[in-house]
Amino acid sequence: MDRAELLLTHAPVFQGAQAEDLRPLAALASFRVLKRGEHLFREGEALDTVFLVSSGSVRVYRLARGGTRELTLHVEGPRQLVAGVAAFQSRAVAPASAVALQTPTELLCLPAGTVRERVFGTPALAQAVIAYFARRQAELLTRVEGLVFSELGERLAAYLLENARQPHALPTNSELAALLGTVPELVSRKLGEFYRLNLIHLERRTVCITDPVELARLAQGERE
């Protein structure tokens, strides 16, 4: 099994599909490598490629009116699609922008038209893709709910619990602010507060959790 086929087999979007259904797609795959800060695509551009993260991570974001503020919609890591819904539409246009967060970030690239034909004509693939997008929609609704109804401390605590069980390289404060729906100054202040409370250990942008129980309580809004 080659590298492309292995990645497709383990990608959540094709969970449950058979290897023989994915092999024709793997034969068409190519790989693209980005540096940190390099855009994969920008909002409004035509999308004729399905992108699947192989390594690194990609931030998908939209600009607020006036272009002065960004809202991060997703951070996609290994085996995740980037703007997958759009890629499954004919004459698709990117609904958001996508930028690499790490150097290197490698992506598997597939021609969108061929992927659509293969998925629509293969029941097992169609079932897997529909289930994947249903899960992603639920995740997006949960994220929107968090941005609207929770405090910054809760959102930051939840982010750390999800990502920093082991030592984790934090994004920049600007990137983290965009992800959490706030501004960099407040992120910096809240990280410092968590550090002083001994909830986390932070050194040179590498963070790890020192008090997961208290951090979990904070994530649930149980502490002022």
Short mmCIF file of C-alpha atoms in Angstrom, two decimals:
data_model
loop_
_atom_site.label_atom_id
_atom_site.label_comp_id
_atom_site.label_asym_id
_atom_site.label_seq_id
_atom_site.Cartn_x
_atom_site.Cartn_y
_atom_site.Cartn_z
CA MET A 1 0.00 0.00 0.00
CA ASP A 2 1.55 3.32 -1.06
CA ARG A 3 1.57 6.49 1.04
CA ALA A 4 -1.44 8.10 -0.64
CA GLU A 5 -3.58 5.00 -0.30
CA LEU A 6 -2.57 4.59 3.34
CA LEU A 7 -3.56 8.18 4.12
CA LEU A 8 -6.92 7.83 2.36
CA THR A 9 -7.63 4.57 4.17
CA HIS A 10 -7.09 6.18 7.58
CA ALA A 11 -8.85 9.48 6.80
CA PRO A 12 -12.10 9.96 8.77
CA VAL A 13 -13.89 11.15 5.63
CA PHE A 14 -13.56 7.64 4.17
CA GLN A 15 -14.05 5.72 7.42
CA GLY A 16 -15.56 2.32 6.66
CA ALA A 17 -14.74 2.36 2.95
CA GLN A 18 -12.87 -0.53 1.39
CA ALA A 19 -9.30 -0.24 0.15
CA GLU A 20 -10.32 -1.26 -3.36
CA ASP A 21 -12.72 1.70 -3.50
CA LEU A 22 -9.93 4.11 -2.56
CA ARG A 23 -7.16 2.70 -4.71
CA PRO A 24 -8.25 4.48 -7.93
CA LEU A 25 -8.23 7.80 -6.05
CA ALA A 26 -4.80 7.13 -4.58
CA ALA A 27 -3.46 6.58 -8.09
CA LEU A 28 -4.41 10.19 -8.98
CA ALA A 29 -2.96 11.77 -5.84
CA SER A 30 -0.12 14.24 -5.63
CA PHE A 31 1.44 15.96 -2.63
CA ARG A 32 2.01 19.66 -1.95
CA VAL A 33 4.17 21.17 0.79
CA LEU A 34 3.53 24.58 2.38
CA LYS A 35 5.54 26.72 4.75
CA ARG A 36 4.07 28.39 7.81
CA GLY A 37 1.99 31.39 6.74
CA GLU A 38 1.64 30.22 3.13
CA HIS A 39 -1.92 30.12 1.81
CA LEU A 40 -3.43 27.01 0.33
CA PHE A 41 -6.26 29.10 -1.11
CA ARG A 42 -8.12 32.33 -0.38
CA GLU A 43 -11.78 33.07 0.06
CA GLY A 44 -13.56 33.45 -3.27
CA GLU A 45 -11.06 31.45 -5.34
CA ALA A 46 -12.25 28.57 -7.49
CA LEU A 47 -11.71 25.15 -5.89
CA ASP A 48 -11.00 22.23 -8.20
CA THR A 49 -8.93 20.16 -5.76
CA VAL A 50 -9.73 18.10 -2.68
CA PHE A 51 -7.08 18.68 0.00
CA LEU A 52 -6.32 16.21 2.76
CA VAL A 53 -3.73 17.09 5.41
CA SER A 54 -0.87 14.59 5.52
CA SER A 55 1.26 16.35 8.17
CA GLY A 56 1.29 19.72 9.89
CA SER A 57 -1.89 21.78 10.21
CA VAL A 58 -4.01 24.27 8.28
CA ARG A 59 -6.12 27.09 9.69
CA VAL A 60 -9.36 27.85 7.86
CA TYR A 61 -10.63 31.37 8.52
CA ARG A 62 -12.87 34.16 7.29
CA LEU A 63 -12.33 37.89 7.40
CA ALA A 64 -14.85 40.09 9.17
CA ARG A 65 -16.35 43.04 7.36
CA GLY A 66 -13.66 45.54 6.51
CA GLY A 67 -10.98 42.85 6.64
CA THR A 68 -9.62 43.98 10.00
CA ARG A 69 -10.39 40.85 12.01
CA GLU A 70 -10.24 37.11 11.34
CA LEU A 71 -12.51 34.36 12.65
CA THR A 72 -10.99 30.89 12.64
CA LEU A 73 -13.54 28.28 11.59
CA HIS A 74 -11.38 25.16 11.83
CA VAL A 75 -7.81 24.04 12.41
CA GLU A 76 -7.33 20.90 10.35
CA GLY A 77 -4.64 18.41 11.31
CA PRO A 78 -3.42 15.12 9.80
CA ARG A 79 -6.02 13.06 7.92
CA GLN A 80 -8.58 15.91 7.88
CA LEU A 81 -10.12 17.55 4.81
CA VAL A 82 -9.65 21.27 4.20
CA ALA A 83 -12.89 23.00 3.09
CA GLY A 84 -14.20 19.60 2.10
CA VAL A 85 -17.84 20.56 1.60
CA ALA A 86 -16.99 23.12 -1.06
CA ALA A 87 -14.77 20.68 -2.90
CA PHE A 88 -17.72 18.31 -3.34
CA GLN A 89 -19.73 20.97 -5.17
CA SER A 90 -19.45 21.55 -8.90
CA ARG A 91 -17.90 24.91 -9.81
CA ALA A 92 -16.96 25.30 -6.16
CA VAL A 93 -15.70 28.57 -4.72
CA ALA A 94 -13.68 28.66 -1.52
CA PRO A 95 -16.00 29.84 1.30
CA ALA A 96 -12.99 30.81 3.43
CA SER A 97 -9.20 31.12 3.33
CA ALA A 98 -6.75 28.41 4.39
CA VAL A 99 -3.19 29.00 5.63
CA ALA A 100 -0.50 26.64 6.90
CA LEU A 101 0.30 26.84 10.62
CA GLN A 102 3.50 24.79 10.56
CA THR A 103 6.62 24.28 8.46
CA PRO A 104 6.35 21.94 6.72
CA THR A 105 2.66 21.26 6.19
CA GLU A 106 2.06 18.57 3.58
CA LEU A 107 -1.24 17.97 1.81
CA LEU A 108 -2.51 15.22 -0.42
CA CYS A 109 -4.22 16.69 -3.49
CA LEU A 110 -6.93 15.01 -5.56
CA PRO A 111 -8.87 16.33 -8.58
CA ALA A 112 -12.26 17.31 -7.16
CA GLY A 113 -14.28 16.26 -10.20
CA THR A 114 -12.89 12.74 -10.13
CA VAL A 115 -13.45 12.47 -6.38
CA ARG A 116 -17.09 13.54 -6.77
CA GLU A 117 -17.69 11.01 -9.54
CA ARG A 118 -16.08 8.23 -7.53
CA VAL A 119 -17.95 9.06 -4.32
CA PHE A 120 -21.35 9.54 -5.98
CA GLY A 121 -20.96 6.26 -7.86
CA THR A 122 -19.76 4.14 -4.93
CA PRO A 123 -22.31 3.55 -2.14
CA ALA A 124 -19.71 2.75 0.52
CA LEU A 125 -17.79 5.96 -0.21
CA ALA A 126 -20.97 8.04 -0.36
CA GLN A 127 -22.11 6.70 3.03
CA ALA A 128 -18.71 7.45 4.59
CA VAL A 129 -18.60 11.00 3.22
CA ILE A 130 -22.16 11.83 4.32
CA ALA A 131 -21.45 10.57 7.85
CA TYR A 132 -18.23 12.59 7.97
CA PHE A 133 -19.91 15.85 6.98
CA ALA A 134 -22.68 15.25 9.50
CA ARG A 135 -20.05 14.94 12.24
CA ARG A 136 -18.26 18.05 11.05
CA GLN A 137 -21.49 20.05 11.04
CA ALA A 138 -22.12 19.03 14.64
CA GLU A 139 -18.58 20.09 15.58
CA LEU A 140 -19.06 23.48 13.91
CA LEU A 141 -22.33 24.07 15.75
CA THR A 142 -20.61 23.23 19.03
CA ARG A 143 -17.83 25.69 18.20
CA VAL A 144 -20.27 28.48 17.36
CA GLU A 145 -22.16 27.80 20.58
CA GLY A 146 -18.90 28.07 22.51
CA LEU A 147 -17.97 31.36 20.89
CA VAL A 148 -21.37 32.86 21.63
CA PHE A 149 -22.17 31.55 25.09
CA SER A 150 -18.89 30.83 26.90
CA GLU A 151 -16.25 33.11 28.42
CA LEU A 152 -12.70 33.31 27.08
CA GLY A 153 -11.32 31.39 30.07
CA GLU A 154 -13.68 28.50 29.34
CA ARG A 155 -12.76 28.45 25.65
CA LEU A 156 -9.03 28.59 26.34
CA ALA A 157 -9.27 25.88 28.99
CA ALA A 158 -11.18 23.66 26.57
CA TYR A 159 -8.57 24.25 23.86
CA LEU A 160 -5.74 23.30 26.23
CA LEU A 161 -7.53 20.18 27.45
CA GLU A 162 -7.98 19.06 23.86
CA ASN A 163 -4.46 19.82 22.66
CA ALA A 164 -2.03 20.03 25.60
CA ARG A 165 -2.35 16.73 27.45
CA GLN A 166 1.21 16.29 26.23
CA PRO A 167 3.60 19.24 25.66
CA HIS A 168 2.01 21.30 22.90
CA ALA A 169 3.49 24.10 20.78
CA LEU A 170 1.01 26.95 21.00
CA PRO A 171 0.08 28.98 17.93
CA THR A 172 0.96 32.65 18.13
CA ASN A 173 -1.30 34.78 20.32
CA SER A 174 -2.80 36.26 17.15
CA GLU A 175 -3.62 32.82 15.75
CA LEU A 176 -4.92 31.61 19.09
CA ALA A 177 -7.05 34.74 19.42
CA ALA A 178 -8.56 34.13 15.99
CA LEU A 179 -9.30 30.55 16.95
CA LEU A 180 -10.97 31.57 20.22
CA GLY A 181 -12.82 34.60 18.89
CA THR A 182 -10.99 37.31 20.84
CA VAL A 183 -7.91 39.58 20.63
CA PRO A 184 -4.22 38.69 21.26
CA GLU A 185 -3.89 40.87 24.37
CA LEU A 186 -6.65 38.97 26.18
CA VAL A 187 -5.15 35.60 25.20
CA SER A 188 -1.78 36.66 26.61
CA ARG A 189 -3.40 37.86 29.82
CA LYS A 190 -5.42 34.67 30.28
CA LEU A 191 -2.42 32.40 29.61
CA GLY A 192 -0.49 34.33 32.24
CA GLU A 193 -3.35 33.89 34.68
CA PHE A 194 -3.45 30.14 34.08
CA TYR A 195 0.31 30.01 34.61
CA ARG A 196 0.15 31.94 37.89
CA LEU A 197 -2.62 29.64 39.11
CA ASN A 198 -0.37 26.66 38.30
CA LEU A 199 -2.91 25.23 35.91
CA ILE A 200 -0.32 25.06 33.12
CA HIS A 201 3.43 25.14 32.62
CA LEU A 202 4.47 27.49 29.83
CA GLU A 203 7.96 27.91 28.40
CA ARG A 204 8.85 29.40 25.01
CA ARG A 205 5.35 28.81 23.61
CA THR A 206 5.37 25.17 24.71
CA VAL A 207 2.57 24.46 27.16
CA CYS A 208 1.53 21.43 29.18
CA ILE A 209 -1.25 20.99 31.71
CA THR A 210 -0.27 20.71 35.39
CA ASP A 211 -3.76 20.65 36.93
CA PRO A 212 -6.19 18.94 34.52
CA VAL A 213 -8.96 18.60 37.11
CA GLU A 214 -9.12 22.32 37.87
CA LEU A 215 -8.72 23.19 34.19
CA ALA A 216 -11.64 20.91 33.34
CA ARG A 217 -13.76 22.67 35.97
CA LEU A 218 -12.84 26.00 34.42
CA ALA A 219 -13.74 24.73 30.95
CA GLN A 220 -17.19 23.88 32.28
CA GLY A 221 -17.64 27.36 33.73
CA GLU A 222 -17.45 26.20 37.34
CA ARG A 223 -14.89 28.77 38.40
CA GLU A 224 -14.84 32.53 38.15
#
